[in-house]
XYZ file of C-alpha atoms in Angstrom:
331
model
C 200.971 168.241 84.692
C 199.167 167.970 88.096
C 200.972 165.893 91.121
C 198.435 163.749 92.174
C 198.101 162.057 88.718
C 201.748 162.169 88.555
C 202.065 159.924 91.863
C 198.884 157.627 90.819
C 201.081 157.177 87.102
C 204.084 156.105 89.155
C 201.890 154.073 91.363
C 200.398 151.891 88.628
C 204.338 151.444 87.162
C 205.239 150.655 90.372
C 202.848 148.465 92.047
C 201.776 146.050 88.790
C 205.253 144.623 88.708
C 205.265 144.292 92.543
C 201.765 142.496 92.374
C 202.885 140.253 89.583
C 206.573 139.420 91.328
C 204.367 138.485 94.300
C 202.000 136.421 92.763
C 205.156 134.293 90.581
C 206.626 133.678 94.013
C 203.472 132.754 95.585
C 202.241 130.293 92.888
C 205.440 128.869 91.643
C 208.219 128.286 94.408
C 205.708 126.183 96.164
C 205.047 124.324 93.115
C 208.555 124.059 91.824
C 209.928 122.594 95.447
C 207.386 119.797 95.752
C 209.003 117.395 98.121
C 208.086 115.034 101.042
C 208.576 116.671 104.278
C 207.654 114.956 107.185
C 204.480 112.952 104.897
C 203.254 110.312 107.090
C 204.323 107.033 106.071
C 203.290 103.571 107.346
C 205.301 100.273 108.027
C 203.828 96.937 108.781
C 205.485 93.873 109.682
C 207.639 92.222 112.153
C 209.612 90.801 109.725
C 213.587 92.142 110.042
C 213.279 93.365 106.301
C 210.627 96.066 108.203
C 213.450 97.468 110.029
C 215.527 97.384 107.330
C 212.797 99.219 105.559
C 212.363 101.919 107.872
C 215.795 102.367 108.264
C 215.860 103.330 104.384
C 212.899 105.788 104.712
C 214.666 107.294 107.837
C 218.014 107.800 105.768
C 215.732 110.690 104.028
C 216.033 112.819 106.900
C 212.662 115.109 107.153
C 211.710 113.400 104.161
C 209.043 110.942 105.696
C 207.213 110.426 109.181
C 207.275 106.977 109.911
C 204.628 104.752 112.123
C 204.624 101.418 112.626
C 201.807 98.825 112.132
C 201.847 94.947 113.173
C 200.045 93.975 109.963
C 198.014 94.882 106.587
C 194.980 95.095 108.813
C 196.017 98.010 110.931
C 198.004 99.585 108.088
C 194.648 99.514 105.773
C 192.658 101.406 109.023
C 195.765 103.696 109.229
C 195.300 104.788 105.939
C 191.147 104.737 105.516
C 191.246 107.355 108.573
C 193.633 109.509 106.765
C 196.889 109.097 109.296
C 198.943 107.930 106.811
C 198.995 108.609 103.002
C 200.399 105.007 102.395
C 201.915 101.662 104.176
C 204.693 99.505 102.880
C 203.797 95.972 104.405
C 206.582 93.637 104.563
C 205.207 89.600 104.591
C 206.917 86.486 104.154
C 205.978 86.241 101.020
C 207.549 89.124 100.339
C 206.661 93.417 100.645
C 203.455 95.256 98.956
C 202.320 98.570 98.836
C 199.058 100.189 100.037
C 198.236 103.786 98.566
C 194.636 106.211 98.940
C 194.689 108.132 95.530
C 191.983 109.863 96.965
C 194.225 111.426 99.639
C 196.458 112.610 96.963
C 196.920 110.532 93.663
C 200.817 112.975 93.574
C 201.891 111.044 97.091
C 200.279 107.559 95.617
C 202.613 108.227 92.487
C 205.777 108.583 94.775
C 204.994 106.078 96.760
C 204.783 103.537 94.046
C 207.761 105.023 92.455
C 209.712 104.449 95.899
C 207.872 100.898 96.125
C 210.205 100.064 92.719
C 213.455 100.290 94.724
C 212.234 98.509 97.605
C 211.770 95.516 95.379
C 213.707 92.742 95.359
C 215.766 92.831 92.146
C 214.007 91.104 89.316
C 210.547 91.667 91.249
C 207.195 93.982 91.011
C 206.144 94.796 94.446
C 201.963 94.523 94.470
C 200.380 98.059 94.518
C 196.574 98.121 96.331
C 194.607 101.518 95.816
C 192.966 101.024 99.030
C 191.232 104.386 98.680
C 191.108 105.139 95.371
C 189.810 108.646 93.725
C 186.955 108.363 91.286
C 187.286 106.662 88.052
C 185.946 109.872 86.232
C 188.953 112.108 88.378
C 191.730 109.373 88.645
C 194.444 112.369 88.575
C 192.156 114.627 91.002
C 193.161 117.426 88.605
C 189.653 118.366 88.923
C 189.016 117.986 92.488
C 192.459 120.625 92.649
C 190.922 122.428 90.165
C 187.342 123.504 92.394
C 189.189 125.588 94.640
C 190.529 128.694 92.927
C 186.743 129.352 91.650
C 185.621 128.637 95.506
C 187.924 131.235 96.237
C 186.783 133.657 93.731
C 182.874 133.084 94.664
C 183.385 134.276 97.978
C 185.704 136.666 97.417
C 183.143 137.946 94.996
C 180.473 137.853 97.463
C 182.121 139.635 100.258
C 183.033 142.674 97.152
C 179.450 142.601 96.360
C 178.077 142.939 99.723
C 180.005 145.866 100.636
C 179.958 147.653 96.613
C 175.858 146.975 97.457
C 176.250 148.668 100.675
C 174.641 146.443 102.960
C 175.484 146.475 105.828
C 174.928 144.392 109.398
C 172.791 141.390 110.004
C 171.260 142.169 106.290
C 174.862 141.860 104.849
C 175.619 138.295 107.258
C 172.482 136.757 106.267
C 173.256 138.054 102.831
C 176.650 136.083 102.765
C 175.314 132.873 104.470
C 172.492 132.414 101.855
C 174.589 133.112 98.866
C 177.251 130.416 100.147
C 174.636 127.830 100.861
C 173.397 128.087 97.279
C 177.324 128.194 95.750
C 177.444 124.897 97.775
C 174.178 123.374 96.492
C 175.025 124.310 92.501
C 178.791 123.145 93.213
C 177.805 120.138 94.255
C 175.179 119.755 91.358
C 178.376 120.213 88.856
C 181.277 118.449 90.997
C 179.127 115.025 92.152
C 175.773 114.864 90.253
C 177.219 115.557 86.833
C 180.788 115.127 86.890
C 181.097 112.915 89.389
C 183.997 113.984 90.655
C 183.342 113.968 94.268
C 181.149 111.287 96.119
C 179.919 110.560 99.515
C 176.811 112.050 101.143
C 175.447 114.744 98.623
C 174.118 116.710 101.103
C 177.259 116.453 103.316
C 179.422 117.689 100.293
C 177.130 121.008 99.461
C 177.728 121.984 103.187
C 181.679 121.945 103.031
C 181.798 123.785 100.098
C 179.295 126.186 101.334
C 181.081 126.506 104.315
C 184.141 126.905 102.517
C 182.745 129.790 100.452
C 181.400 131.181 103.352
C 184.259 131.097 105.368
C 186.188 133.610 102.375
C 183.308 135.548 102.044
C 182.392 136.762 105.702
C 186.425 137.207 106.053
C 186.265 139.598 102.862
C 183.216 141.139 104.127
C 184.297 141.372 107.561
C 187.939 143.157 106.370
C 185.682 145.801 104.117
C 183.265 146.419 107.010
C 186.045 147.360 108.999
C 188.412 148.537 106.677
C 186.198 149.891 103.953
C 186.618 148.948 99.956
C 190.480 148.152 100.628
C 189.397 145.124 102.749
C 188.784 143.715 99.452
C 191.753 143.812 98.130
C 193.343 142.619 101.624
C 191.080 139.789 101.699
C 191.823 138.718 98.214
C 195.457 138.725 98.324
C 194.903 136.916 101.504
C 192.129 133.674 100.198
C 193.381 133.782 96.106
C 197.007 134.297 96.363
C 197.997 133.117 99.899
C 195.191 130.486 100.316
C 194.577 128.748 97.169
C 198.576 128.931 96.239
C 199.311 127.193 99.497
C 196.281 124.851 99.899
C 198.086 121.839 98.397
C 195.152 120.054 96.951
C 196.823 119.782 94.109
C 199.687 117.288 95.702
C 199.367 117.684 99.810
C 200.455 119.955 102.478
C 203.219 117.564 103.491
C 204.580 118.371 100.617
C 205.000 121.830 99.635
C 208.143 123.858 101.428
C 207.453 124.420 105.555
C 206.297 126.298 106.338
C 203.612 127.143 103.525
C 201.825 123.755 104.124
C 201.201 124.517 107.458
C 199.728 127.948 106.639
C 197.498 126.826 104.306
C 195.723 124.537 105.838
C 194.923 127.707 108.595
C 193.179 129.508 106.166
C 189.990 128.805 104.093
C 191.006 127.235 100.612
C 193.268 124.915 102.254
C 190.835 123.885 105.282
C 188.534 123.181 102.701
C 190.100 121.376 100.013
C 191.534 119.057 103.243
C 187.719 118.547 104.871
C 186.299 117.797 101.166
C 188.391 114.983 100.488
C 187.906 113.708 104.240
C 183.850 114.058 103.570
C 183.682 113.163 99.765
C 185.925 109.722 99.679
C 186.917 108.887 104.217
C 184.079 109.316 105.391
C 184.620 112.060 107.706
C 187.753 110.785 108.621
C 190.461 113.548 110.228
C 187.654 116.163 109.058
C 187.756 117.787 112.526
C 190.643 120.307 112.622
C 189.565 121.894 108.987
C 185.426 121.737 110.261
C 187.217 123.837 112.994
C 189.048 126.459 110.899
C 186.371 126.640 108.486
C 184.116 127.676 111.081
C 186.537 129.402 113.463
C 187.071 131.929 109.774
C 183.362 132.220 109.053
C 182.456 133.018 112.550
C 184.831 135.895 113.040
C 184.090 137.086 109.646
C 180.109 137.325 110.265
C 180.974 139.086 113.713
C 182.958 141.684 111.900
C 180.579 141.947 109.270
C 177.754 142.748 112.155
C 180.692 144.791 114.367
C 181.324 146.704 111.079
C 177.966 147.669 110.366
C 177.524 149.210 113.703
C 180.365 151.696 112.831
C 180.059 155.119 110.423
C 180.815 153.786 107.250
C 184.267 154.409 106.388
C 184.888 157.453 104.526
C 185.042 156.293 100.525
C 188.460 156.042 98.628
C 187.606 159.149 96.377
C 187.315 161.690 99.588
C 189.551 164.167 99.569
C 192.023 164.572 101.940
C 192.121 166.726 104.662
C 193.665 169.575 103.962
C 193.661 169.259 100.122
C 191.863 171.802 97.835
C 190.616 171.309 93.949
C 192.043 173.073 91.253
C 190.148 176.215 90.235
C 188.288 175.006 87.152
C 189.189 176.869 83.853
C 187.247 179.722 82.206
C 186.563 180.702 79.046
């Protein structure tokens, strides 16, 4: 039996598990260590049963980032611009809860779960969905749902760029048109029909098409430069680095550190994180994920032109150097 079908056999054996034991560990040990860690919590109140509070939440070191608020007021702006997920406010008449659902119905649930032992025994301490998420997506499974086909769409339109072989401003203006309509029919499907998003329509079809965009110039960019085995580097790198550690599905505060952190530097997170801000705050902390988004589809266009300047890299099947074919049988 030949060698080099030998070694491509023991390849395949070898590098499906691999793939497969990499893709477990990227999808479930963030998921099965959801925690808070450092999630930004408010307190308002003067009261002494504040500090008591907050001297509770600080017992779970790392757990929770406390700031303090005079009163429901401030704690309600707090949360509405998206620096806190939550604010326990402590009155005379006695402690409440304020929760955004839309920020991340998982952190609302443990919040209100927390709110039961801050109580007072015998008690129900008020809950107040100050943001909430939509009525039709109450569990945002759906809104955690969009991004792994975001993902795929401009994955698949950085592939198809460079399988199409075009190349330079062609393939860039290629990528930027193809994003812009993924962002129009998204939005068709995610506000108009199932109303899973809101805020400005228009607003919403230009984060996802920047989103898109952002993945598909960086797959584009990596194949211009690196030929067809960009793709694969840039898919590892937006599907199983950037949609497993997006945490739009909970939050990035709290998935292990420091995966939160590095998911919210690369495309699927930066965009799940500016869609929420745009779609139910109104813009509210959208500017460092506006900035990654187009910080990724920026240098991905520029390598996309860069690339297409270049001799195109020399295709996967090319032999060689060095190697010689078999002498074909005869009859």
């Amino acid at each position: 039996m030949p060698a080099a079908p030998n070694r491509r056999a023991v390849a395949v054996i070898l590098l499906v598990p691999l793939i497969v034991t990499i893709s477990l560990w990227a999808f479930s040990w963030p998921a099965a260590r959801i925690a808070p860690r450092d999630l930004p919590v408010g307190i308002a109140g003067t009261a002494p049963a504040a500090d008591q509070l907050q001297k509770r939440f600080e017992q779970r070191e790392g757990a929770f980032e406390i700031h303090r608020y005079d009163d429901s007021a401030a704690a309600r702006e707090a949360i509405e611009d998206r620096v806190v997920y939550g604010a326990f406010v402590v009155t005379e008449r006695g402690p409440q809860l304020l929760t955004a659902s839309a920020a991340s119905p998982v952190v609302a649930q443990l919040l209100t779960e927390a709110a039961k032992g801050a109580a007072p025994a015998g008690t129900v301490l008020p809950v107040t969905d100050v943001v909430a998420a939509p009525a039709s997506d109450p569990r945002g499974a759906a809104l955690g749902a969009s991004i792994l086909p975001l993902a795929l769409a401009g994955v698949a339109a950085g592939a198809m760029v460079t399988v199409m072989k075009l190349r330079g401003t062609r393939a860039a203006l290629t990528l930027v048109g193809a994003s812009g309509l993924v962002g129009v029919a998204a939005t068709a499907v995610a506000h108009s029909w199932l109303g899973v998003v809101t805020g400005d329509w228009l607003t919403d079809a230009g984060v996802i098409g920047l989103t898109v965009l952002a993945i598909a110039s960086a797959v584009g960019g990596l194949a211009a430069l690196l030929g067809t085995r960009g793709i694969g580097v840039g898919a590892l790198l937006m599907v199983l680095l950037g949609n497993s550690f997006s945490g739009v599905t909970s939050a990035p505060e709290m998935l292990p550190e420091p995966v939160g952190a590095i998911g919210q530097w690369l495309p699927p997170g930066a965009g799940g994180s500016l869609l929420r801000s745009v779609a139910f705050f109104d813009g509210a902390a959208a500017g460092t994920a506006a900035l990654t988004l187009t910080a990724w589809a920026a240098l991905g266009l520029a390598a996309v032109v860069i690339g297409g300047r270049r001799k195109p890299v020399a295709a996967d099947t090319a032999e060689a150097p060095g190697h010689r074919r078999e002498p074909a049988l005869t009859g």
